[in-house]
Coordinates of C-alpha atoms and ligand atoms in Angstrom, one line a residue:
M1 CA 94.9 75.9 81.8
T2 CA 97.0 76.6 84.9
T3 CA 96.6 74.2 87.8
T4 CA 98.3 74.4 91.2
R5 CA 98.6 71.5 93.5
L6 CA 98.0 73.2 96.8
E7 CA 98.9 70.1 98.8
D8 CA 102.5 70.5 97.6
Y9 CA 102.8 73.5 99.9
R10 CA 103.8 73.1 103.5
R11 CA 102.1 76.1 105.1
I12 CA 99.2 77.9 103.4
V13 CA 97.7 81.3 104.4
V14 CA 94.2 81.7 103.0
K15 CA 92.8 85.2 103.0
V16 CA 89.0 85.5 102.7
G17 CA 87.4 88.7 101.8
S18 CA 84.3 90.2 103.4
A19 CA 82.0 90.0 100.4
L20 CA 82.6 86.2 100.2
L21 CA 81.8 85.6 103.8
V22 CA 78.9 87.9 104.6
D23 CA 75.6 88.6 102.9
R24 CA 74.3 92.0 103.9
R25 CA 70.8 90.7 104.8
D26 CA 71.5 87.1 105.8
G27 CA 74.8 87.4 107.6
L28 CA 77.4 84.7 107.3
R29 CA 77.2 82.7 104.0
R30 CA 77.2 79.4 105.9
Q31 CA 76.9 77.0 103.0
W32 CA 79.9 78.5 101.2
V33 CA 82.0 78.6 104.4
E34 CA 81.2 74.9 104.8
T35 CA 82.7 74.1 101.4
L36 CA 85.8 76.2 102.2
C37 CA 86.3 74.4 105.5
R38 CA 86.0 71.1 103.7
D39 CA 88.8 72.1 101.4
I40 CA 90.9 73.3 104.4
A41 CA 90.2 69.9 106.1
A42 CA 91.4 68.1 103.0
L43 CA 94.6 70.1 102.9
R44 CA 95.2 69.4 106.6
E45 CA 94.7 65.7 105.8
S46 CA 97.4 65.8 103.2
G47 CA 99.8 67.4 105.6
S48 CA 99.7 71.1 104.9
D49 CA 99.3 73.7 107.7
V50 CA 96.5 76.2 107.1
I51 CA 96.1 79.7 108.5
I52 CA 93.0 81.7 107.8
V53 CA 93.1 85.5 107.5
S54 CA 89.4 86.4 107.7
S55 CA 87.8 89.7 106.9
G56 CA 84.2 90.4 107.7
S57 CA 84.0 91.8 111.1
I58 CA 82.6 95.1 110.0
A59 CA 80.3 93.6 107.4
L60 CA 79.0 91.0 109.8
G61 CA 78.5 93.6 112.5
R62 CA 76.4 95.6 110.0
A63 CA 74.3 92.5 109.3
V64 CA 73.8 91.9 113.0
M65 CA 72.8 95.5 113.6
R66 CA 70.8 96.0 110.5
D67 CA 67.6 96.9 112.4
T68 CA 69.3 99.4 114.6
G69 CA 70.7 102.9 114.3
L70 CA 74.1 101.4 113.6
G71 CA 72.8 99.5 110.6
H72 CA 72.5 102.6 108.4
D73 CA 73.7 102.7 104.8
R74 CA 75.6 105.9 105.0
G75 CA 79.4 106.1 105.3
L76 CA 80.6 104.9 108.7
K77 CA 82.3 107.1 111.2
L78 CA 85.5 105.6 112.7
E79 CA 83.9 104.9 116.1
E80 CA 80.8 103.4 114.3
S81 CA 83.0 101.0 112.3
Q82 CA 84.9 100.1 115.4
A83 CA 81.7 99.3 117.3
L84 CA 80.5 97.3 114.4
A85 CA 83.8 95.4 114.2
S86 CA 83.5 94.6 117.9
I87 CA 80.0 93.2 117.4
G88 CA 80.9 91.4 114.1
Q89 CA 84.2 89.9 115.3
I90 CA 82.7 88.0 118.1
A91 CA 80.1 86.5 115.7
L92 CA 82.8 85.8 113.1
A93 CA 84.9 84.0 115.6
K94 CA 82.0 81.9 116.7
D95 CA 81.1 81.1 113.1
W96 CA 84.6 80.0 112.2
S97 CA 84.9 78.0 115.3
E98 CA 81.7 76.1 114.6
A99 CA 82.4 75.7 110.8
L100 CA 85.9 74.3 111.5
S101 CA 84.7 72.1 114.3
E102 CA 82.2 70.4 112.0
K103 CA 85.3 69.2 110.2
S104 CA 86.9 68.2 113.5
L105 CA 89.3 71.2 113.4
V106 CA 89.9 73.6 116.3
A107 CA 90.1 77.3 115.6
G108 CA 92.3 79.7 117.5
Q109 CA 91.7 83.5 117.1
I110 CA 94.4 86.1 116.8
L111 CA 93.6 89.8 116.3
L112 CA 96.6 91.8 115.2
T113 CA 97.4 95.5 114.8
L114 CA 100.1 96.9 112.6
D115 CA 102.4 97.2 115.5
D116 CA 102.3 93.5 116.2
T117 CA 104.0 92.9 112.8
K118 CA 106.4 95.9 113.0
D119 CA 107.7 95.8 116.5
R120 CA 110.2 93.1 116.8
R121 CA 109.2 91.8 120.2
R122 CA 105.5 91.8 119.5
Y123 CA 106.2 90.2 116.1
L124 CA 108.1 87.4 117.7
N125 CA 105.3 86.9 120.3
A126 CA 102.6 86.7 117.6
R127 CA 104.8 84.4 115.5
A128 CA 105.3 82.1 118.5
T129 CA 101.5 81.9 119.1
I130 CA 100.8 81.0 115.5
Q131 CA 103.5 78.4 115.6
Q132 CA 102.1 76.9 118.8
L133 CA 98.6 76.8 117.4
L134 CA 99.8 75.0 114.3
E135 CA 101.9 72.5 116.3
A136 CA 98.8 71.8 118.4
G137 CA 96.9 71.0 115.2
A138 CA 94.7 74.1 115.4
V139 CA 93.8 76.5 112.6
P140 CA 94.7 80.1 113.4
V141 CA 91.9 82.5 112.3
I142 CA 93.4 86.0 112.1
N143 CA 91.9 89.4 111.5
E144 CA 93.0 93.0 112.2
N145 CA 91.9 94.2 115.6
D146 CA 89.6 96.6 114.0
S147 CA 87.8 97.7 117.2
V148 CA 90.9 99.3 118.6
A149 CA 93.1 100.0 115.6
T150 CA 92.6 103.7 114.5
N151 CA 93.5 104.9 111.1
E152 CA 97.1 105.8 111.8
I153 CA 97.9 102.4 113.2
R154 CA 95.9 100.1 111.0
Y155 CA 96.5 98.2 107.8
G156 CA 93.0 98.8 106.8
D157 CA 93.1 95.9 104.3
N158 CA 93.5 92.3 104.9
D159 CA 95.6 91.7 101.7
R160 CA 98.7 93.2 103.2
L161 CA 97.9 91.9 106.6
A162 CA 97.7 88.4 105.2
A163 CA 101.0 88.8 103.4
R164 CA 102.6 89.9 106.6
V165 CA 101.1 86.9 108.4
A166 CA 102.5 84.6 105.6
S167 CA 105.9 86.1 106.0
M168 CA 105.7 85.9 109.8
A169 CA 104.6 82.3 109.8
G170 CA 107.1 81.2 107.2
A171 CA 104.3 80.1 104.9
D172 CA 105.2 79.0 101.3
L173 CA 101.9 79.9 99.8
L174 CA 99.4 82.8 100.3
V175 CA 96.0 82.5 98.6
L176 CA 93.9 85.7 98.3
L177 CA 90.3 84.8 97.7
S178 CA 88.1 87.6 96.7
D179 CA 85.7 88.6 93.9
V180 CA 88.5 88.9 91.3
D181 CA 89.9 85.8 89.6
G182 CA 93.4 87.2 89.0
L183 CA 95.6 89.9 87.6
Y184 CA 94.7 91.6 84.3
T185 CA 96.7 94.1 82.2
A186 CA 93.9 96.5 82.8
P187 CA 90.5 96.5 84.7
P188 CA 88.6 93.8 82.7
D189 CA 85.2 95.4 83.4
K190 CA 86.4 98.7 81.8
D191 CA 88.8 97.6 79.1
P192 CA 87.8 95.0 76.5
D193 CA 91.4 94.5 75.6
A194 CA 92.5 93.6 79.1
Q195 CA 94.6 90.5 79.2
F196 CA 94.6 87.9 81.9
L197 CA 98.1 87.1 83.4
P198 CA 98.2 83.5 84.7
H199 CA 101.8 83.6 85.8
I200 CA 103.9 86.4 87.3
A201 CA 107.6 85.6 87.7
E202 CA 108.5 88.9 89.2
I203 CA 106.6 92.0 90.3
T204 CA 108.1 94.6 87.9
A205 CA 107.2 98.3 87.6
D206 CA 104.9 97.3 84.8
I207 CA 103.0 94.9 87.0
E208 CA 102.7 97.5 89.7
A209 CA 101.4 100.0 87.1
M210 CA 98.6 97.5 86.2
A211 CA 97.3 97.7 89.7
G212 CA 96.3 101.3 89.2
D213 CA 96.7 104.5 91.2
A214 CA 97.7 104.6 94.8
G215 CA 95.9 106.1 97.8
S216 CA 92.2 106.4 96.9
D217 CA 89.7 105.0 99.2
L218 CA 88.3 102.9 96.4
S219 CA 91.6 101.0 95.9
R220 CA 91.4 99.6 99.4
G221 CA 91.3 95.9 99.1
G222 CA 91.5 96.3 95.3
M223 CA 94.3 95.2 93.0
K224 CA 96.8 97.6 94.4
T225 CA 96.8 96.1 97.9
K226 CA 97.0 92.7 96.3
I227 CA 100.1 93.6 94.4
E228 CA 101.6 95.1 97.5
A229 CA 100.8 91.9 99.3
G230 CA 102.5 90.0 96.5
R231 CA 105.6 92.1 97.0
I232 CA 105.7 91.4 100.8
A233 CA 105.0 87.7 100.3
T234 CA 107.3 86.9 97.3
K235 CA 110.1 88.8 99.0
A236 CA 109.7 86.5 102.0
G237 CA 110.0 83.5 99.7
C238 CA 106.3 82.8 99.7
A239 CA 104.3 82.2 96.5
M240 CA 101.0 84.0 96.1
I241 CA 97.7 83.1 94.2
I242 CA 94.9 85.5 93.4
A243 CA 91.7 83.5 92.8
S244 CA 88.0 84.0 92.9
G245 CA 86.1 82.8 95.9
K246 CA 82.8 83.2 94.1
R247 CA 82.3 79.5 93.8
D248 CA 81.9 76.6 96.2
H249 CA 85.1 74.7 97.2
P250 CA 87.3 77.7 96.2
L251 CA 90.6 76.0 97.1
R252 CA 89.7 72.7 95.3
A253 CA 88.7 74.7 92.3
I254 CA 92.2 76.1 92.0
A255 CA 93.7 72.7 91.8
E256 CA 91.1 71.7 89.3
G257 CA 92.0 74.5 86.9
A258 CA 89.8 77.4 87.9
R259 CA 91.4 80.6 86.6
H260 CA 93.9 82.2 89.0
S261 CA 97.1 84.2 88.8
H262 CA 100.2 82.7 90.4
F263 CA 103.1 84.8 91.6
E264 CA 106.4 83.1 91.9
P265 CA 108.4 83.6 95.2
D266 CA 111.7 85.3 95.3
A267 CA 113.9 82.2 95.7
S268 CA 117.3 83.7 95.8
P269 CA 119.6 81.9 98.3
V270 CA 120.2 85.3 99.9
T271 CA 116.5 85.5 100.8
A272 CA 116.6 82.1 102.3
R273 CA 119.6 82.9 104.4
K274 CA 118.1 86.2 105.5
K275 CA 114.9 84.5 106.5
W276 CA 117.0 82.2 108.6
I277 CA 119.0 85.0 110.2
A278 CA 115.8 86.9 111.0
G279 CA 114.5 83.7 112.6
Q280 CA 117.3 83.4 115.1
L281 CA 115.9 84.1 118.5
D282 CA 118.9 84.7 120.7
P283 CA 121.7 86.8 119.2
A284 CA 125.0 86.0 120.9
G285 CA 126.2 89.6 120.8
R286 CA 125.4 93.2 120.1
F287 CA 126.9 95.8 117.8
F288 CA 126.0 99.4 118.7
V289 CA 126.5 101.6 115.7
D290 CA 126.6 105.3 114.9
T291 CA 124.0 107.1 112.9
G292 CA 126.2 107.1 109.7
A293 CA 126.3 103.3 109.8
L294 CA 122.6 103.1 110.6
E295 CA 121.8 105.1 107.5
A296 CA 124.2 103.1 105.4
L297 CA 122.6 99.8 106.6
K298 CA 119.1 101.1 105.9
S299 CA 120.2 101.8 102.3
G300 CA 121.5 98.3 101.9
K301 CA 125.2 98.6 102.6
S302 CA 127.4 96.3 104.7
L303 CA 128.4 97.2 108.3
L304 CA 132.0 98.4 108.4
P305 CA 134.1 98.3 111.6
A306 CA 134.4 102.2 111.4
G307 CA 130.7 102.6 112.2
V308 CA 130.7 100.3 115.3
R309 CA 130.9 102.2 118.6
K310 CA 130.7 99.3 121.0
V311 CA 130.6 95.5 121.0
T312 CA 129.1 93.3 123.7
G313 CA 128.5 89.6 124.2
S314 CA 130.6 86.6 123.5
F315 CA 130.3 85.1 120.0
A316 CA 132.4 83.4 117.3
R317 CA 132.7 84.3 113.7
G318 CA 129.5 83.3 111.9
D319 CA 127.3 83.7 115.0
T320 CA 124.2 85.8 114.9
V321 CA 124.5 89.3 116.4
A322 CA 122.0 92.1 116.9
I323 CA 122.8 95.5 115.4
C324 CA 121.5 98.4 117.5
D325 CA 121.4 102.1 117.2
H326 CA 123.1 104.2 119.9
A327 CA 120.0 104.0 122.1
G328 CA 120.1 100.2 122.0
F329 CA 117.2 99.7 119.7
E330 CA 117.8 96.7 117.5
F331 CA 117.1 97.4 113.9
A332 CA 119.1 94.6 112.1
R333 CA 120.5 91.2 112.7
G334 CA 123.4 89.5 110.9
L335 CA 126.2 87.0 111.0
A336 CA 129.4 88.4 112.5
A337 CA 132.4 88.3 110.2
Y338 CA 134.7 88.4 113.3
G339 CA 134.6 86.8 116.7
A340 CA 133.9 89.0 119.8
D341 CA 137.6 89.5 120.7
E342 CA 138.6 90.6 117.2
A343 CA 135.4 92.7 116.8
V344 CA 136.2 94.6 119.9
Q345 CA 139.8 95.4 118.6
I346 CA 138.7 96.7 115.2
A347 CA 135.5 98.5 116.3
G348 CA 135.6 102.1 115.3
R349 CA 138.7 101.6 113.0
K350 CA 139.0 101.9 109.2
S351 CA 138.9 98.6 107.2
S352 CA 142.4 99.4 105.9
E353 CA 143.7 99.2 109.5
I354 CA 142.4 95.7 110.1
A355 CA 145.5 93.9 108.9
G356 CA 147.7 96.0 111.1
I357 CA 145.6 95.4 114.2
L358 CA 144.8 91.7 113.8
G359 CA 148.0 90.6 112.0
Y360 CA 146.0 89.3 108.9
S361 CA 143.8 90.9 106.4
G362 CA 140.3 89.8 107.3
R363 CA 137.1 90.8 105.7
A364 CA 136.4 94.5 105.1
A365 CA 132.9 94.3 106.7
M366 CA 132.0 93.5 110.2
V367 CA 128.7 92.1 108.9
H368 CA 128.3 91.7 105.1
R369 CA 125.0 92.9 103.7
D370 CA 124.2 89.5 102.3
D371 CA 124.5 88.1 105.8
M372 CA 122.2 90.8 107.3
V373 CA 118.6 91.5 107.6
L374 CA 116.8 94.6 108.8
T375 CA 114.5 93.5 111.5
G376 CA 113.1 96.6 113.2
A377 CA 110.5 99.2 112.4
Q378 CA 112.7 100.6 109.7
I379 CA 112.4 97.7 107.3
A380 CA 108.7 97.4 107.8
L381 CA 108.2 101.1 107.0
N382 CA 110.5 100.8 104.0
E383 CA 108.5 97.9 102.6
D384 CA 105.2 99.5 103.0
E385 CA 106.0 102.9 101.6
Ligands
LIG1 N1 89.6 93.8 108.8 C1 88.4 94.3 108.1 C2 87.2 93.5 108.6 O1 87.3 92.4 109.1 C3 88.5 93.9 106.6 C4 89.6 94.6 105.8 C5 89.5 94.1 104.3 O2 88.4 93.7 103.9 O3 90.5 94.0 103.7 O4 86.1 93.9 108.4

């Protein structure tokens, strides 16, 4: 039996799937939500921050509109699902707010689009709002902004959205509550030999293969997006649990030994440092680099002086600097291996010339790859593709 003490985690993101929250006929499953809110209140009591990522806007909108033309059972057109999301989201927000307030908790709603987690400035804004809500003792309730997000700009599933939120909020645990109780070597309903995996130390190619094929509509919100969520979360140093929400008190049940799969976070010190670097709000300087360096950095290499075209700002060795492309778009952030005066002198020069210019042989890289994190759209795209 695997048990996990949830109260040992400092900040927990709980993702709740539509099927758990909404009954097609009756709307919100109030009694179940009440038991979940009781678990959340208990975690808050023992000192953990909790963030809810709630699906259900479209499903609840459908329940609200069941007696109208929009309530049909056929596939939904984009604008129909957006209208339903708009109707459902307002009901969902009210329901969460009421359910949490019964436990003396205040809810704060945030609706995100993909761009809010990919664009650095918007990412920082959203992160600051989440942080402020938590500091004020509120429970952020987050969903994708389904009524405006069209296909090209939407996640489409809340598994990956929740993982992004976990990474953005510096959470140390992400719990995916849905109708599956964990990861199996094969789909358990189709393969009698499928084995349950209680503990996943690392998301290997084998694990990814177990999640099945990519791209089909049916895999949305299935095991594939859960494994992708695991990749995003564990890379950000956040553990992940896949557990069934088809029981009352779904969080307490995990601690009491209900079946679940536990994914270990990537805890390398480099990850921790990179998280810290990414979290620095005000870089002291900027390196403008050429396209060769930009490509090299995107493929995981260090920034060499030769690729730096211009240096601005005043910073000492070890300070955080922003790394920008020629147009000034920041795509990485790192710790400068040289102070501003020296960086200006060696910018654009070969590493072998450093000793001649500075009078001592310093580091070959201007910013070492272990001290650097890609922060702009580039990294987000790489992670998701
Ligand atoms: N954001 C969608 C909704 O609230 C749900 C996406 C998902 O279920 O993963 O209806």
